[in-house]
Amino acid sequence: MTCTPTSPDDTHHPVAGRTGPDSCHRPHSPPGGRTPRRRLRIDAADLSASVSVFLIALPLSLGIALATGAPLQAGLVAAAVGGIVAGRLGGSPLQVSGPAAGLTVVTAELIQHYGWRATCAITVAAGFCQLGLSALRVARSALAVSPAIVHGMLAGIGVTIALAQLHIVLGGTPDSSPVANVLALPGQLVAARPTALLISGLTVAILLAWPRIPGRTGRILRTVPAALAAVVTAAAVSVGAGLDIERVDLPSWSAHALPSLPDGPVLGLVAAVVTITLVTSVQSLLSAVAVDKLVAARGGNSVPLRSDLDRELSGQGAANIVSGALGGLPVAGVAVRSTANVSAGAVSRNSTMLHGLWVVVAALLLVPAMDLIPLAALAALVAVVGVQMVSLTHLRNIRRNREVLVYAATVGSVVLTGVLEGVLIGIGVAVLVALHRLTRTRITVEEAPGGHRVRVRGQLTFLAVPRLSRALGQVPPGGSCDVELDSSFMDHAAYEALRDWRTAHTAQGGAVQFTGRAGLRTSEPGSEPHGCCRPWTPWRNHRCEDRSHGPAIHPLASGLSSFQRDTAPLVRDELARLAEEGQRPSHLFLTCADSRLVTSMITASGPGDLFTVRNVGNLVPRPGEERGDESVAAAIEYAVDVLEVDSITVCGHSGCGAMQALLDGAADDDSTPLRRWLRHGRPSLARMRSRRHPWARIAGRLPADAVEQLCLTNVVQQLEHLRTHEAVARRLADGTLRLHGMYFHVGEAQAYLLTGTDEHRMDEVFTRVAPGPSSLEEVRA
């Protein structure tokens, strides 16, 4: 039996991924018809996660308030309200809300134009607008904005933040615009204050070095967030050395400013409200989607895998109303704190709400301690956050998708004109680029052996139909033609034009074949019985089904038919040779039974290349511990002694359900066949928790969470199990067999190979496989 919460608000959450009769308790009907009293139960994981998020949020909230020019207490108010109100009412249980760096520039402009109290009123109005948008259920449509525009907006805000905070780092005061800050920078460098530079440099050094401290000491120190460690160290050094430096000055709460009606042009106020509404909404919704991906990758069944975006929007609106009314900064979902919350193991919205409660306690009891923090340290912290908002990973993806122009236009416009204007300019450039691509279609006709070839490059829309018709008209009647389509989009007009031409051409005795860019044959126009699956679409649409006929057919029949039509003619000769000669694979590939892991695709292998063994968790039981199931041992013996493979690869993958089940204790008993099988993974779990074994690292970083750590550790452990099999040990001793470890990140479509041990960290290292090699033999360590 699996326990499923009745709603996202249910406080009785089972342990993530745990099943069985003890994982939850259904209340029995009480005698006399009285309703049982519900007690608030807080999971230990939520408690520890809330503390981790609080330690990150506290210095960032003060730093963001400093960067906007608002009272420093406004950052604490926004953090507390974001945690408690948005955490309780929002539709993304594990998302953490509060003052966001992405709102810094917008808020600073509003404070400069209208004053702080009027900005609070604008925040309240924006909250009501968010409630209205939620009622209209338009949250999902906000995600239609191009990622290039969103990342460009964040990058532009990051550049603006960094330029402004650089002046405070140098001991001065920032100007009102990025251009003015750049022009004033040379003079600020000449007049830099040594104490401010010292504290700022120390803060930045700790922020950058903290995640890279090696060994066991580093693992212990990293339990403290880098932001907190940097700010606390800077404060301690400045106090201990008696430095004359500006510090945080939190005024008495009795003097805290509350909102007042703004005074200014109506259109300007409306634009201000719209700006706050759009920026907070888009950032919150994108962050919620990112949190969904993190939760899905982590596994477990205690948290909904998809956020209710309309409810999240209403929760953010309520939080902005309360924050503005209490004199706080605008509130939005924050990706950094949300990621920390998920990584810390939070299982319900209680972690987010508790983090807000800790902020309230700190704001009331830790004011003397916060007054010791140097302003230069907070400025350095926010400047680093601003620089990190210019993500090289995002830039690489944007370049790969040919949207650099949209990104650059958005960044430049945000820096030079403002956030709302910059986003509107970015949208305009994106529309122009899309129109340009729609009209930029290359169609060529050339003679080929046995007929003609028509090549189509680009988007195939109604705008290209006249040129397409002219090109097809050059094919002689009755001749053979190969139409090569390299189009990611085809509209109905182009589809009809191709179908009609094919019908007419074949009626005159001609032959037509449609292929992709690689020359592989694809479906022909009109071959699909309904509109669910379009012709010439890639394998990602394989879930489309034919429902036009009455009784259901075999679920694989369509795929088998496609194989017989398209693939069988291409591989028939090779399979005939293999049938005559027998199989001679060079590799034994042992991997998980997960349906998302397509071995032939990720290894670019074909028939006869791999001898594949799949099971739940890619486990290799040690000899004598099979407990009645010797199928894996039999496959190993057959591959090594009979087929004489050259190498064995153990491949794990991200988001492995078996590893999540191990972490949740599914192997603690043998009540089901699955639990009995998972007991073979206990050594991997013990290895991960042991201090005697090195940790696994992936592409120079620590694993994202415990599941990824166990997935990597399991690969290393199963390789050790392989060495205990007699046939493998004998071939290894002879030097005729090699063992390899591999990890495949499903969401990133990225493979990693186990390349050895880092001599400095003594960690098992998985190295990213770069594009280029086409087989395991070419990329082996």
PDB file of C-alpha atoms in Angstrom, residues 88-232:
ATOM      1  CA  ARG A  88       1.373  28.314   3.057  1.00  0.00           C
ATOM      2  CA  LEU A  89      -0.797  29.516   0.169  1.00  0.00           C
ATOM      3  CA  GLY A  90       1.384  28.852  -2.886  1.00  0.00           C
ATOM      4  CA  GLY A  91       1.013  25.958  -5.301  1.00  0.00           C
ATOM      5  CA  SER A  92       4.667  24.857  -5.244  1.00  0.00           C
ATOM      6  CA  PRO A  93       5.189  23.299  -1.793  1.00  0.00           C
ATOM      7  CA  LEU A  94       9.009  23.302  -1.857  1.00  0.00           C
ATOM      8  CA  GLN A  95       9.528  26.696  -3.497  1.00  0.00           C
ATOM      9  CA  VAL A  96      11.037  29.334  -1.198  1.00  0.00           C
ATOM     10  CA  SER A  97       9.922  32.937  -1.715  1.00  0.00           C
ATOM     11  CA  GLY A  98      11.381  36.183  -0.496  1.00  0.00           C
ATOM     12  CA  PRO A  99      13.282  39.254  -1.730  1.00  0.00           C
ATOM     13  CA  ALA A 100      14.895  38.291  -5.032  1.00  0.00           C
ATOM     14  CA  ALA A 101      17.995  39.660  -6.713  1.00  0.00           C
ATOM     15  CA  GLY A 102      16.019  39.812  -9.969  1.00  0.00           C
ATOM     16  CA  LEU A 103      13.811  42.531  -8.442  1.00  0.00           C
ATOM     17  CA  THR A 104      16.668  44.703  -7.193  1.00  0.00           C
ATOM     18  CA  VAL A 105      16.895  47.032 -10.176  1.00  0.00           C
ATOM     19  CA  VAL A 106      13.121  47.483 -10.489  1.00  0.00           C
ATOM     20  CA  THR A 107      12.694  48.223  -6.787  1.00  0.00           C
ATOM     21  CA  ALA A 108      15.641  50.614  -6.716  1.00  0.00           C
ATOM     22  CA  GLU A 109      14.160  52.621  -9.598  1.00  0.00           C
ATOM     23  CA  LEU A 110      10.783  52.827  -7.870  1.00  0.00           C
ATOM     24  CA  ILE A 111      12.331  53.986  -4.591  1.00  0.00           C
ATOM     25  CA  GLN A 112      14.298  56.643  -6.430  1.00  0.00           C
ATOM     26  CA  HIS A 113      11.225  57.978  -8.265  1.00  0.00           C
ATOM     27  CA  TYR A 114       8.447  57.582  -5.712  1.00  0.00           C
ATOM     28  CA  GLY A 115      10.113  57.029  -2.326  1.00  0.00           C
ATOM     29  CA  TRP A 116      10.070  53.977  -0.098  1.00  0.00           C
ATOM     30  CA  ARG A 117       6.576  54.251   1.362  1.00  0.00           C
ATOM     31  CA  ALA A 118       5.004  54.714  -2.069  1.00  0.00           C
ATOM     32  CA  THR A 119       6.971  51.705  -3.338  1.00  0.00           C
ATOM     33  CA  CYS A 120       5.348  49.617  -0.594  1.00  0.00           C
ATOM     34  CA  ALA A 121       1.916  50.705  -1.867  1.00  0.00           C
ATOM     35  CA  ILE A 122       2.919  49.780  -5.428  1.00  0.00           C
ATOM     36  CA  THR A 123       3.932  46.347  -4.128  1.00  0.00           C
ATOM     37  CA  VAL A 124       0.477  45.929  -2.553  1.00  0.00           C
ATOM     38  CA  ALA A 125      -1.194  46.887  -5.845  1.00  0.00           C
ATOM     39  CA  ALA A 126       0.996  44.421  -7.731  1.00  0.00           C
ATOM     40  CA  GLY A 127      -0.100  41.709  -5.307  1.00  0.00           C
ATOM     41  CA  PHE A 128      -3.746  42.391  -6.124  1.00  0.00           C
ATOM     42  CA  CYS A 129      -2.896  42.227  -9.832  1.00  0.00           C
ATOM     43  CA  GLN A 130      -1.335  38.814  -9.286  1.00  0.00           C
ATOM     44  CA  LEU A 131      -4.513  37.642  -7.570  1.00  0.00           C
ATOM     45  CA  GLY A 132      -6.465  38.837 -10.602  1.00  0.00           C
ATOM     46  CA  LEU A 133      -4.152  36.999 -13.009  1.00  0.00           C
ATOM     47  CA  SER A 134      -4.517  33.865 -10.909  1.00  0.00           C
ATOM     48  CA  ALA A 135      -8.319  34.142 -11.074  1.00  0.00           C
ATOM     49  CA  LEU A 136      -8.041  34.375 -14.880  1.00  0.00           C
ATOM     50  CA  ARG A 137      -5.863  31.220 -14.847  1.00  0.00           C
ATOM     51  CA  VAL A 138      -3.166  32.639 -17.108  1.00  0.00           C
ATOM     52  CA  ALA A 139      -0.178  31.410 -15.137  1.00  0.00           C
ATOM     53  CA  ARG A 140       0.796  28.733 -17.653  1.00  0.00           C
ATOM     54  CA  SER A 141       0.808  31.249 -20.511  1.00  0.00           C
ATOM     55  CA  ALA A 142       3.575  33.248 -18.783  1.00  0.00           C
ATOM     56  CA  LEU A 143       5.927  30.376 -19.557  1.00  0.00           C
ATOM     57  CA  ALA A 144       5.536  31.100 -23.275  1.00  0.00           C
ATOM     58  CA  VAL A 145       8.168  33.826 -22.969  1.00  0.00           C
ATOM     59  CA  SER A 146      11.352  32.746 -24.737  1.00  0.00           C
ATOM     60  CA  PRO A 147      14.056  31.463 -22.352  1.00  0.00           C
ATOM     61  CA  ALA A 148      16.492  33.760 -24.151  1.00  0.00           C
ATOM     62  CA  ILE A 149      14.434  36.764 -23.017  1.00  0.00           C
ATOM     63  CA  VAL A 150      14.144  35.514 -19.430  1.00  0.00           C
ATOM     64  CA  HIS A 151      17.841  34.744 -19.133  1.00  0.00           C
ATOM     65  CA  GLY A 152      18.689  37.998 -20.875  1.00  0.00           C
ATOM     66  CA  MET A 153      16.534  39.897 -18.367  1.00  0.00           C
ATOM     67  CA  LEU A 154      18.262  38.176 -15.447  1.00  0.00           C
ATOM     68  CA  ALA A 155      21.693  38.767 -16.958  1.00  0.00           C
ATOM     69  CA  GLY A 156      20.940  42.455 -17.519  1.00  0.00           C
ATOM     70  CA  ILE A 157      19.732  42.789 -13.941  1.00  0.00           C
ATOM     71  CA  GLY A 158      22.861  40.972 -12.774  1.00  0.00           C
ATOM     72  CA  VAL A 159      25.133  43.377 -14.666  1.00  0.00           C
ATOM     73  CA  THR A 160      23.260  46.354 -13.226  1.00  0.00           C
ATOM     74  CA  ILE A 161      23.512  44.958  -9.686  1.00  0.00           C
ATOM     75  CA  ALA A 162      27.224  44.223 -10.013  1.00  0.00           C
ATOM     76  CA  LEU A 163      28.030  47.712 -11.339  1.00  0.00           C
ATOM     77  CA  ALA A 164      26.115  49.392  -8.503  1.00  0.00           C
ATOM     78  CA  GLN A 165      27.489  47.231  -5.709  1.00  0.00           C
ATOM     79  CA  LEU A 166      31.042  47.629  -6.975  1.00  0.00           C
ATOM     80  CA  HIS A 167      30.965  51.240  -5.788  1.00  0.00           C
ATOM     81  CA  ILE A 168      29.986  50.154  -2.262  1.00  0.00           C
ATOM     82  CA  VAL A 169      32.712  47.491  -2.370  1.00  0.00           C
ATOM     83  CA  LEU A 170      35.175  50.288  -3.066  1.00  0.00           C
ATOM     84  CA  GLY A 171      33.816  52.340  -0.182  1.00  0.00           C
ATOM     85  CA  GLY A 172      31.706  54.792  -2.168  1.00  0.00           C
ATOM     86  CA  THR A 173      28.077  55.329  -3.182  1.00  0.00           C
ATOM     87  CA  PRO A 174      26.513  54.063  -6.428  1.00  0.00           C
ATOM     88  CA  ASP A 175      24.866  56.350  -8.978  1.00  0.00           C
ATOM     89  CA  SER A 176      21.338  56.056 -10.280  1.00  0.00           C
ATOM     90  CA  SER A 177      22.033  54.268 -13.586  1.00  0.00           C
ATOM     91  CA  PRO A 178      24.449  51.626 -14.903  1.00  0.00           C
ATOM     92  CA  VAL A 179      25.911  54.066 -17.429  1.00  0.00           C
ATOM     93  CA  ALA A 180      26.603  56.622 -14.696  1.00  0.00           C
ATOM     94  CA  ASN A 181      28.164  53.894 -12.557  1.00  0.00           C
ATOM     95  CA  VAL A 182      30.505  52.910 -15.390  1.00  0.00           C
ATOM     96  CA  LEU A 183      31.510  56.526 -16.019  1.00  0.00           C
ATOM     97  CA  ALA A 184      32.132  57.140 -12.305  1.00  0.00           C
ATOM     98  CA  LEU A 185      34.110  53.936 -11.804  1.00  0.00           C
ATOM     99  CA  PRO A 186      37.611  55.328 -12.611  1.00  0.00           C
ATOM    100  CA  GLY A 187      37.229  58.086 -10.024  1.00  0.00           C
ATOM    101  CA  GLN A 188      35.868  55.597  -7.497  1.00  0.00           C
ATOM    102  CA  LEU A 189      38.893  53.341  -8.037  1.00  0.00           C
ATOM    103  CA  VAL A 190      41.246  56.244  -7.289  1.00  0.00           C
ATOM    104  CA  ALA A 191      39.354  57.097  -4.091  1.00  0.00           C
ATOM    105  CA  ALA A 192      38.848  53.505  -2.930  1.00  0.00           C
ATOM    106  CA  ARG A 193      38.855  52.916   0.851  1.00  0.00           C
ATOM    107  CA  PRO A 194      41.356  50.209   1.886  1.00  0.00           C
ATOM    108  CA  THR A 195      39.176  48.875   4.732  1.00  0.00           C
ATOM    109  CA  ALA A 196      36.174  48.408   2.461  1.00  0.00           C
ATOM    110  CA  LEU A 197      38.358  46.699  -0.147  1.00  0.00           C
ATOM    111  CA  LEU A 198      39.835  44.384   2.497  1.00  0.00           C
ATOM    112  CA  ILE A 199      36.460  43.272   3.831  1.00  0.00           C
ATOM    113  CA  SER A 200      34.956  42.936   0.344  1.00  0.00           C
ATOM    114  CA  GLY A 201      37.919  40.911  -0.912  1.00  0.00           C
ATOM    115  CA  LEU A 202      37.710  38.618   2.107  1.00  0.00           C
ATOM    116  CA  THR A 203      33.979  38.088   1.510  1.00  0.00           C
ATOM    117  CA  VAL A 204      34.422  37.255  -2.174  1.00  0.00           C
ATOM    118  CA  ALA A 205      37.352  34.920  -1.450  1.00  0.00           C
ATOM    119  CA  ILE A 206      35.319  32.918   1.060  1.00  0.00           C
ATOM    120  CA  LEU A 207      32.295  32.780  -1.257  1.00  0.00           C
ATOM    121  CA  LEU A 208      34.392  31.348  -4.090  1.00  0.00           C
ATOM    122  CA  ALA A 209      36.621  29.053  -2.019  1.00  0.00           C
ATOM    123  CA  TRP A 210      34.012  27.618   0.346  1.00  0.00           C
ATOM    124  CA  PRO A 211      32.508  25.060  -2.079  1.00  0.00           C
ATOM    125  CA  ARG A 212      36.006  23.951  -3.137  1.00  0.00           C
ATOM    126  CA  ILE A 213      37.497  23.057   0.251  1.00  0.00           C
ATOM    127  CA  PRO A 214      38.677  19.462  -0.240  1.00  0.00           C
ATOM    128  CA  GLY A 215      38.434  16.342   1.872  1.00  0.00           C
ATOM    129  CA  ARG A 216      36.499  15.566   4.996  1.00  0.00           C
ATOM    130  CA  THR A 217      37.052  19.072   6.370  1.00  0.00           C
ATOM    131  CA  GLY A 218      35.357  20.539   3.326  1.00  0.00           C
ATOM    132  CA  ARG A 219      32.365  18.232   3.653  1.00  0.00           C
ATOM    133  CA  ILE A 220      31.926  19.309   7.272  1.00  0.00           C
ATOM    134  CA  LEU A 221      32.363  23.025   6.563  1.00  0.00           C
ATOM    135  CA  ARG A 222      29.954  22.935   3.624  1.00  0.00           C
ATOM    136  CA  THR A 223      27.119  22.199   6.033  1.00  0.00           C
ATOM    137  CA  VAL A 224      27.304  25.965   6.688  1.00  0.00           C
ATOM    138  CA  PRO A 225      26.166  27.990   3.631  1.00  0.00           C
ATOM    139  CA  ALA A 226      28.936  29.938   1.916  1.00  0.00           C
ATOM    140  CA  ALA A 227      27.015  33.232   2.131  1.00  0.00           C
ATOM    141  CA  LEU A 228      26.633  32.965   5.902  1.00  0.00           C
ATOM    142  CA  ALA A 229      30.250  31.904   6.388  1.00  0.00           C
ATOM    143  CA  ALA A 230      31.515  34.842   4.309  1.00  0.00           C
ATOM    144  CA  VAL A 231      29.411  37.485   6.071  1.00  0.00           C
ATOM    145  CA  VAL A 232      30.108  36.144   9.584  1.00  0.00           C
TER     146      VAL A 232
END
